[in-house]
CSV table of C-alpha atoms and ligand atoms in Angstrom, one decimal:
chain,number,residue,atom,x,y,z
A,233,UNK,CA,8.5,-0.7,16.8
A,234,UNK,CA,9.2,-0.7,13.0
A,235,UNK,CA,7.4,-2.3,10.3
A,236,UNK,CA,4.0,-4.2,10.0
A,237,UNK,CA,2.4,-4.6,13.4
A,238,UNK,CA,0.0,-7.3,13.9
A,239,UNK,CA,-2.9,-5.1,14.7
A,240,UNK,CA,-4.0,-1.5,14.5
A,241,UNK,CA,-6.3,0.9,13.2
A,242,UNK,CA,-5.5,-0.5,8.9
A,243,UNK,CA,-4.9,-4.0,9.6
A,244,UNK,CA,-6.5,-5.8,7.0
A,245,UNK,CA,-6.2,-2.9,4.6
A,246,UNK,CA,-3.8,-2.2,1.7
A,247,UNK,CA,-2.4,1.0,1.5
A,248,UNK,CA,-0.9,2.4,-1.8
A,249,UNK,CA,1.8,4.8,-2.0
A,250,UNK,CA,3.7,6.8,-4.8
A,251,UNK,CA,6.8,8.6,-3.4
A,252,UNK,CA,9.5,10.3,-5.0
A,253,UNK,CA,10.5,11.9,-8.4
A,254,UNK,CA,10.4,10.2,-11.6
A,255,UNK,CA,13.0,10.7,-14.5
A,256,UNK,CA,12.6,11.2,-17.7
A,257,UNK,CA,15.4,10.5,-20.0
A,258,UNK,CA,16.6,12.6,-22.6
A,259,UNK,CA,20.0,10.4,-23.7
A,260,UNK,CA,21.5,7.4,-22.2
A,261,UNK,CA,23.1,10.0,-19.6
A,262,UNK,CA,21.0,12.8,-19.3
A,263,UNK,CA,17.1,13.1,-17.9
A,264,UNK,CA,14.7,15.2,-16.7
A,265,UNK,CA,13.7,15.1,-12.9
A,266,UNK,CA,12.7,17.5,-9.6
A,267,UNK,CA,14.3,18.1,-6.5
A,268,UNK,CA,11.6,15.9,-4.6
A,269,UNK,CA,13.6,14.1,-2.0
A,270,UNK,CA,10.1,11.5,-1.5
A,271,UNK,CA,11.0,11.7,2.3
A,272,UNK,CA,7.2,12.5,2.9
A,273,UNK,CA,5.7,9.6,0.6
A,274,UNK,CA,8.4,7.1,2.4
A,275,UNK,CA,6.9,8.6,6.4
A,276,UNK,CA,3.4,7.9,5.0
A,277,UNK,CA,4.2,4.3,3.8
A,278,UNK,CA,5.8,3.4,7.3
A,279,UNK,CA,3.0,4.7,9.3
A,280,UNK,CA,0.7,3.1,7.4
A,281,UNK,CA,2.4,-0.3,8.0
A,282,UNK,CA,3.0,1.0,11.6
A,283,UNK,CA,-1.1,0.7,12.0
A,284,UNK,CA,-1.1,-2.1,10.4
A,285,UNK,CA,-1.5,-2.2,7.0
A,286,UNK,CA,-0.3,-4.2,3.9
A,287,UNK,CA,1.7,-1.8,2.0
A,288,UNK,CA,3.0,-1.3,-1.3
A,289,UNK,CA,5.0,1.8,-2.3
A,290,UNK,CA,5.7,2.4,-5.9
A,291,UNK,CA,9.1,5.0,-5.8
A,292,UNK,CA,11.0,6.9,-8.3
A,293,UNK,CA,14.9,7.5,-7.3
A,294,UNK,CA,15.3,8.8,-4.1
A,295,UNK,CA,18.5,8.2,-1.5
A,296,UNK,CA,15.6,6.7,1.4
A,297,UNK,CA,16.4,3.1,2.6
A,298,UNK,CA,13.3,0.9,1.5
A,299,UNK,CA,10.8,0.9,4.9
A,300,UNK,CA,10.8,-2.0,7.1
A,301,UNK,CA,7.3,-4.2,6.6
A,302,UNK,CA,6.6,-2.6,3.5
A,303,UNK,CA,6.6,-3.8,-0.2
A,304,UNK,CA,8.7,-1.3,-2.1
A,305,UNK,CA,8.6,-1.1,-6.0
A,306,UNK,CA,11.6,0.7,-7.7
A,307,UNK,CA,10.9,2.8,-10.8
A,308,UNK,CA,11.9,5.8,-12.7
A,309,UNK,CA,9.9,7.2,-15.2
A,310,UNK,CA,6.2,8.3,-14.8
A,311,UNK,CA,4.9,5.6,-17.1
A,312,UNK,CA,6.4,2.8,-15.1
A,313,UNK,CA,5.0,4.0,-11.9
A,314,UNK,CA,2.0,3.9,-13.7
A,315,UNK,CA,2.5,0.6,-14.6
A,316,UNK,CA,3.4,-0.4,-11.4
A,317,UNK,CA,0.5,1.1,-9.2
A,318,UNK,CA,-2.4,-0.8,-11.8
A,319,UNK,CA,-0.3,-3.9,-11.2
A,320,UNK,CA,-0.5,-3.0,-7.5
A,321,UNK,CA,-4.0,-2.5,-7.0
A,322,UNK,CA,-6.8,-3.1,-5.8
A,323,UNK,CA,-6.3,-0.8,-2.7
A,324,UNK,CA,-8.3,0.5,0.4
A,325,UNK,CA,-6.4,3.6,0.0
A,326,UNK,CA,-4.0,5.2,-2.5
A,327,UNK,CA,-1.7,7.8,-1.5
A,328,UNK,CA,-0.3,9.9,-4.6
A,329,UNK,CA,2.9,11.7,-3.0
A,330,UNK,CA,4.6,11.9,-5.8
A,331,UNK,CA,6.4,14.6,-7.5
A,332,UNK,CA,5.5,13.0,-11.0
A,333,UNK,CA,7.4,14.7,-13.8
A,334,UNK,CA,4.7,16.8,-16.1
A,335,UNK,CA,6.4,15.9,-19.2
A,336,UNK,CA,8.8,13.9,-21.0
A,337,UNK,CA,11.0,13.9,-24.3
A,338,UNK,CA,9.0,12.8,-27.5
A,339,UNK,CA,11.6,10.9,-28.5
A,340,UNK,CA,14.7,9.1,-26.5
A,341,UNK,CA,17.7,9.6,-28.3
A,342,UNK,CA,19.6,6.2,-28.2
A,343,UNK,CA,23.5,7.7,-28.1
A,344,UNK,CA,24.5,10.5,-26.2
A,345,UNK,CA,23.6,13.8,-27.7
A,346,UNK,CA,26.5,15.5,-28.9
A,347,UNK,CA,27.4,19.6,-28.5
A,348,UNK,CA,28.1,20.7,-32.0
A,349,UNK,CA,27.4,23.3,-34.5
A,350,UNK,CA,23.9,23.0,-34.8
A,351,UNK,CA,23.8,24.8,-30.9
A,352,UNK,CA,21.8,23.1,-28.6
A,353,UNK,CA,19.1,20.7,-29.3
A,354,UNK,CA,15.5,21.8,-29.5
A,355,UNK,CA,13.9,19.2,-26.9
A,356,UNK,CA,9.8,18.1,-27.8
A,357,UNK,CA,8.1,17.6,-24.9
A,358,UNK,CA,5.0,15.5,-24.3
A,359,UNK,CA,2.9,15.3,-21.4
A,360,UNK,CA,2.9,12.3,-18.7
A,361,UNK,CA,-0.3,10.3,-17.8
A,362,UNK,CA,-1.7,11.4,-15.1
A,363,UNK,CA,-1.6,8.7,-12.6
A,364,UNK,CA,-3.8,10.3,-9.4
A,365,UNK,CA,-6.3,11.6,-11.9
A,366,UNK,CA,-6.9,8.1,-14.1
A,367,UNK,CA,-6.8,5.9,-11.1
A,368,UNK,CA,-9.5,8.9,-9.5
A,369,UNK,CA,-11.8,9.3,-12.0
A,370,UNK,CA,-12.0,4.9,-12.4
A,371,UNK,CA,-15.5,3.7,-11.7
A,372,UNK,CA,-14.8,0.0,-11.3
A,373,UNK,CA,-11.5,-0.7,-8.9
A,374,UNK,CA,-11.2,3.1,-7.8
A,375,UNK,CA,-9.5,2.8,-3.9
A,376,UNK,CA,-12.2,4.1,-1.5
A,377,UNK,CA,-10.2,7.2,-0.2
A,378,UNK,CA,-8.0,8.4,-2.9
A,379,UNK,CA,-5.2,10.9,-1.4
A,380,UNK,CA,-3.3,13.2,-3.9
A,381,UNK,CA,-0.5,15.9,-2.9
A,382,UNK,CA,-0.4,19.5,-4.1
A,383,UNK,CA,3.1,21.3,-3.7
A,384,UNK,CA,2.3,25.0,-4.5
A,385,UNK,CA,4.3,28.0,-4.3
A,386,UNK,CA,1.3,30.8,-3.5
A,387,UNK,CA,-1.7,30.1,-2.0
A,388,UNK,CA,-1.8,25.8,-1.5
A,389,UNK,CA,-5.5,26.0,0.1
A,390,UNK,CA,-7.1,28.0,-3.2
A,391,UNK,CA,-4.5,26.2,-5.9
A,392,UNK,CA,-5.2,22.6,-3.7
A,393,UNK,CA,-8.8,23.1,-3.5
A,394,UNK,CA,-9.0,23.7,-7.3
A,395,UNK,CA,-6.4,20.1,-7.9
A,396,UNK,CA,-9.7,18.5,-5.8
A,397,UNK,CA,-12.5,18.8,-8.2
A,398,UNK,CA,-10.0,18.6,-11.3
A,399,UNK,CA,-8.2,15.4,-10.0
A,400,UNK,CA,-11.4,13.9,-8.7
A,401,UNK,CA,-9.5,13.1,-5.4
A,402,UNK,CA,-11.3,12.9,-2.0
A,403,UNK,CA,-8.0,14.7,-0.2
A,404,UNK,CA,-5.3,16.9,-0.9
A,405,UNK,CA,-2.5,17.5,0.7
A,406,UNK,CA,-1.8,21.1,0.4
A,407,UNK,CA,1.0,22.5,0.9
A,408,UNK,CA,3.9,26.2,-0.1
A,409,UNK,CA,6.7,25.1,-1.1
A,410,UNK,CA,8.1,28.6,-2.1
A,411,UNK,CA,11.6,28.4,-1.9
A,412,UNK,CA,12.0,30.9,1.0
A,413,UNK,CA,10.0,29.1,3.5
A,414,UNK,CA,12.0,26.1,2.9
A,415,UNK,CA,10.0,22.9,3.2
A,416,UNK,CA,11.0,21.3,-0.1
A,417,UNK,CA,13.8,18.5,0.6
A,418,UNK,CA,13.3,19.6,4.4
A,419,UNK,CA,12.0,17.6,7.1
A,420,UNK,CA,9.4,19.1,8.2
A,421,UNK,CA,5.8,20.0,6.7
A,422,UNK,CA,3.2,22.3,7.4
A,423,UNK,CA,0.1,20.9,5.5
A,424,UNK,CA,-3.8,21.9,4.7
A,425,UNK,CA,-6.0,18.7,4.1
A,426,UNK,CA,-8.6,19.6,2.1
A,427,UNK,CA,-11.4,17.8,1.7
A,428,UNK,CA,-15.2,18.2,0.3
A,429,UNK,CA,-16.5,19.2,3.3
A,430,UNK,CA,-13.7,21.9,4.4
A,431,UNK,CA,-10.2,22.5,5.3
A,432,UNK,CA,-8.0,21.8,8.1
A,433,UNK,CA,-4.9,23.2,8.5
A,434,UNK,CA,-1.9,21.5,10.4
A,435,UNK,CA,0.8,23.1,12.6
A,436,UNK,CA,4.6,22.3,11.1
A,437,UNK,CA,5.5,18.7,12.2
A,438,UNK,CA,7.8,16.5,11.2
A,439,UNK,CA,7.1,14.4,8.2
A,440,UNK,CA,6.8,11.5,10.3
A,441,UNK,CA,3.9,13.3,12.4
A,442,UNK,CA,2.5,14.4,9.1
A,443,UNK,CA,2.1,11.0,7.6
A,444,UNK,CA,1.0,9.3,11.2
A,445,UNK,CA,-1.7,11.6,11.7
A,446,UNK,CA,-2.6,11.5,7.8
A,447,UNK,CA,-2.8,7.8,8.6
A,448,UNK,CA,-4.9,8.1,11.5
A,449,UNK,CA,-7.3,10.2,9.8
A,450,UNK,CA,-7.6,7.7,6.9
A,451,UNK,CA,-8.2,4.9,8.7
A,452,UNK,CA,-11.0,6.4,10.7
A,453,UNK,CA,-12.2,7.4,7.5
A,454,UNK,CA,-12.6,3.8,5.8
A,455,UNK,CA,-13.8,2.4,9.2
A,456,UNK,CA,-15.2,-1.1,8.4
A,457,UNK,CA,-16.6,-0.9,5.1
A,458,UNK,CA,-15.3,-3.6,2.9
A,459,UNK,CA,-11.2,-4.6,3.3
A,460,UNK,CA,-9.5,-5.4,-0.1
B,789,LIG,N1,0.0,13.3,-9.9
B,789,LIG,C1,0.4,12.1,-10.7
B,789,LIG,N2,0.7,12.3,-12.1
B,789,LIG,C2,1.1,12.9,-12.9
B,789,LIG,C3,1.0,14.0,-12.0
B,789,LIG,C4,0.6,14.6,-10.7
B,789,LIG,O1,-0.3,11.6,-9.7
B,789,LIG,N3,1.1,12.8,-13.7
B,789,LIG,C5,-0.2,13.3,-8.4
B,789,LIG,C6,0.7,14.1,-7.5
B,789,LIG,O2,1.3,12.5,-7.3
B,789,LIG,C7,-0.4,14.9,-7.0
B,789,LIG,C8,-1.2,15.7,-7.6
B,789,LIG,O3,-1.2,14.5,-8.9
B,789,LIG,O4,-0.6,13.8,-5.6
B,789,LIG,C9,-1.0,16.9,-7.8
B,789,LIG,O5,0.2,17.1,-8.8
B,789,LIG,P1,0.5,18.4,-9.5
B,789,LIG,O6,1.9,18.1,-10.1
B,789,LIG,O7,0.8,19.3,-8.1
B,789,LIG,O8,-0.2,18.4,-9.9
B,789,LIG,P2,-0.5,19.0,-11.8
B,789,LIG,O9,-2.0,18.4,-11.9
B,789,LIG,O10,0.6,18.5,-12.6
B,789,LIG,O11,-0.8,20.2,-11.5
B,789,LIG,P3,1.1,21.4,-11.6
B,789,LIG,O12,2.0,20.4,-11.9
B,789,LIG,O13,0.6,22.2,-13.2
B,789,LIG,O14,0.1,22.1,-11.1
B,790,LIG,CA1,2.5,18.6,-11.4
């Protein structure tokens, strides 16, 4: 079935999901972005709803329709995403699947930047807030289960394990997005779920199946503890 069901392993839970890229404007017509399709995050939001959760999806620009039964908040920049996440808390489970732009322009030109005799513009970039790290390191109001993603080119388990520690996440879902593996933008995903007590490597699955499996594991993890 579609959308939220009346009872399931996540009934009574609030699940917050970020998905998609962020776009960071340079001027009124140009931006810095990335190739994230948003498919995996959208699938996670839909799976959580199917398992009975109340779901908030904070989504950057994608070509996908809003999942049924999910409260979807559309944002463009990393800072807008951060504010929307903050406004949606508290949550029992937070899944940070978005490919947040690491940098934005130090200043956004109010008029279209023109080609000229001065040569190409020298872009000055500043770092965006780290949404996952900020939320995961909160004492009060930290979601009981914080799940991050690590899309890596290279050793996904090693790099993902580093991120588990540096971000303060409970789980990191890591995958290898090297172009020759054809994962980015595709409909399948082969992930390693990294927890503090070990790594589970899942076979190549559809993004829907990764989502369902992840949300079933999350439901089991949060069990019968306090509900938000
Ligand atoms: N993330 C976030 N806010 C950011 C950057 C990343 O919430 N500003 C989250 C992503 O949604 C993901 C996790 O952090 O769940 C890891 O993102 P990633 O880009 O792999 O990590 P970075 O710390 O930005 O490291 P790098 O890009 O240098 O590998
Ligand atoms: Ca990054």
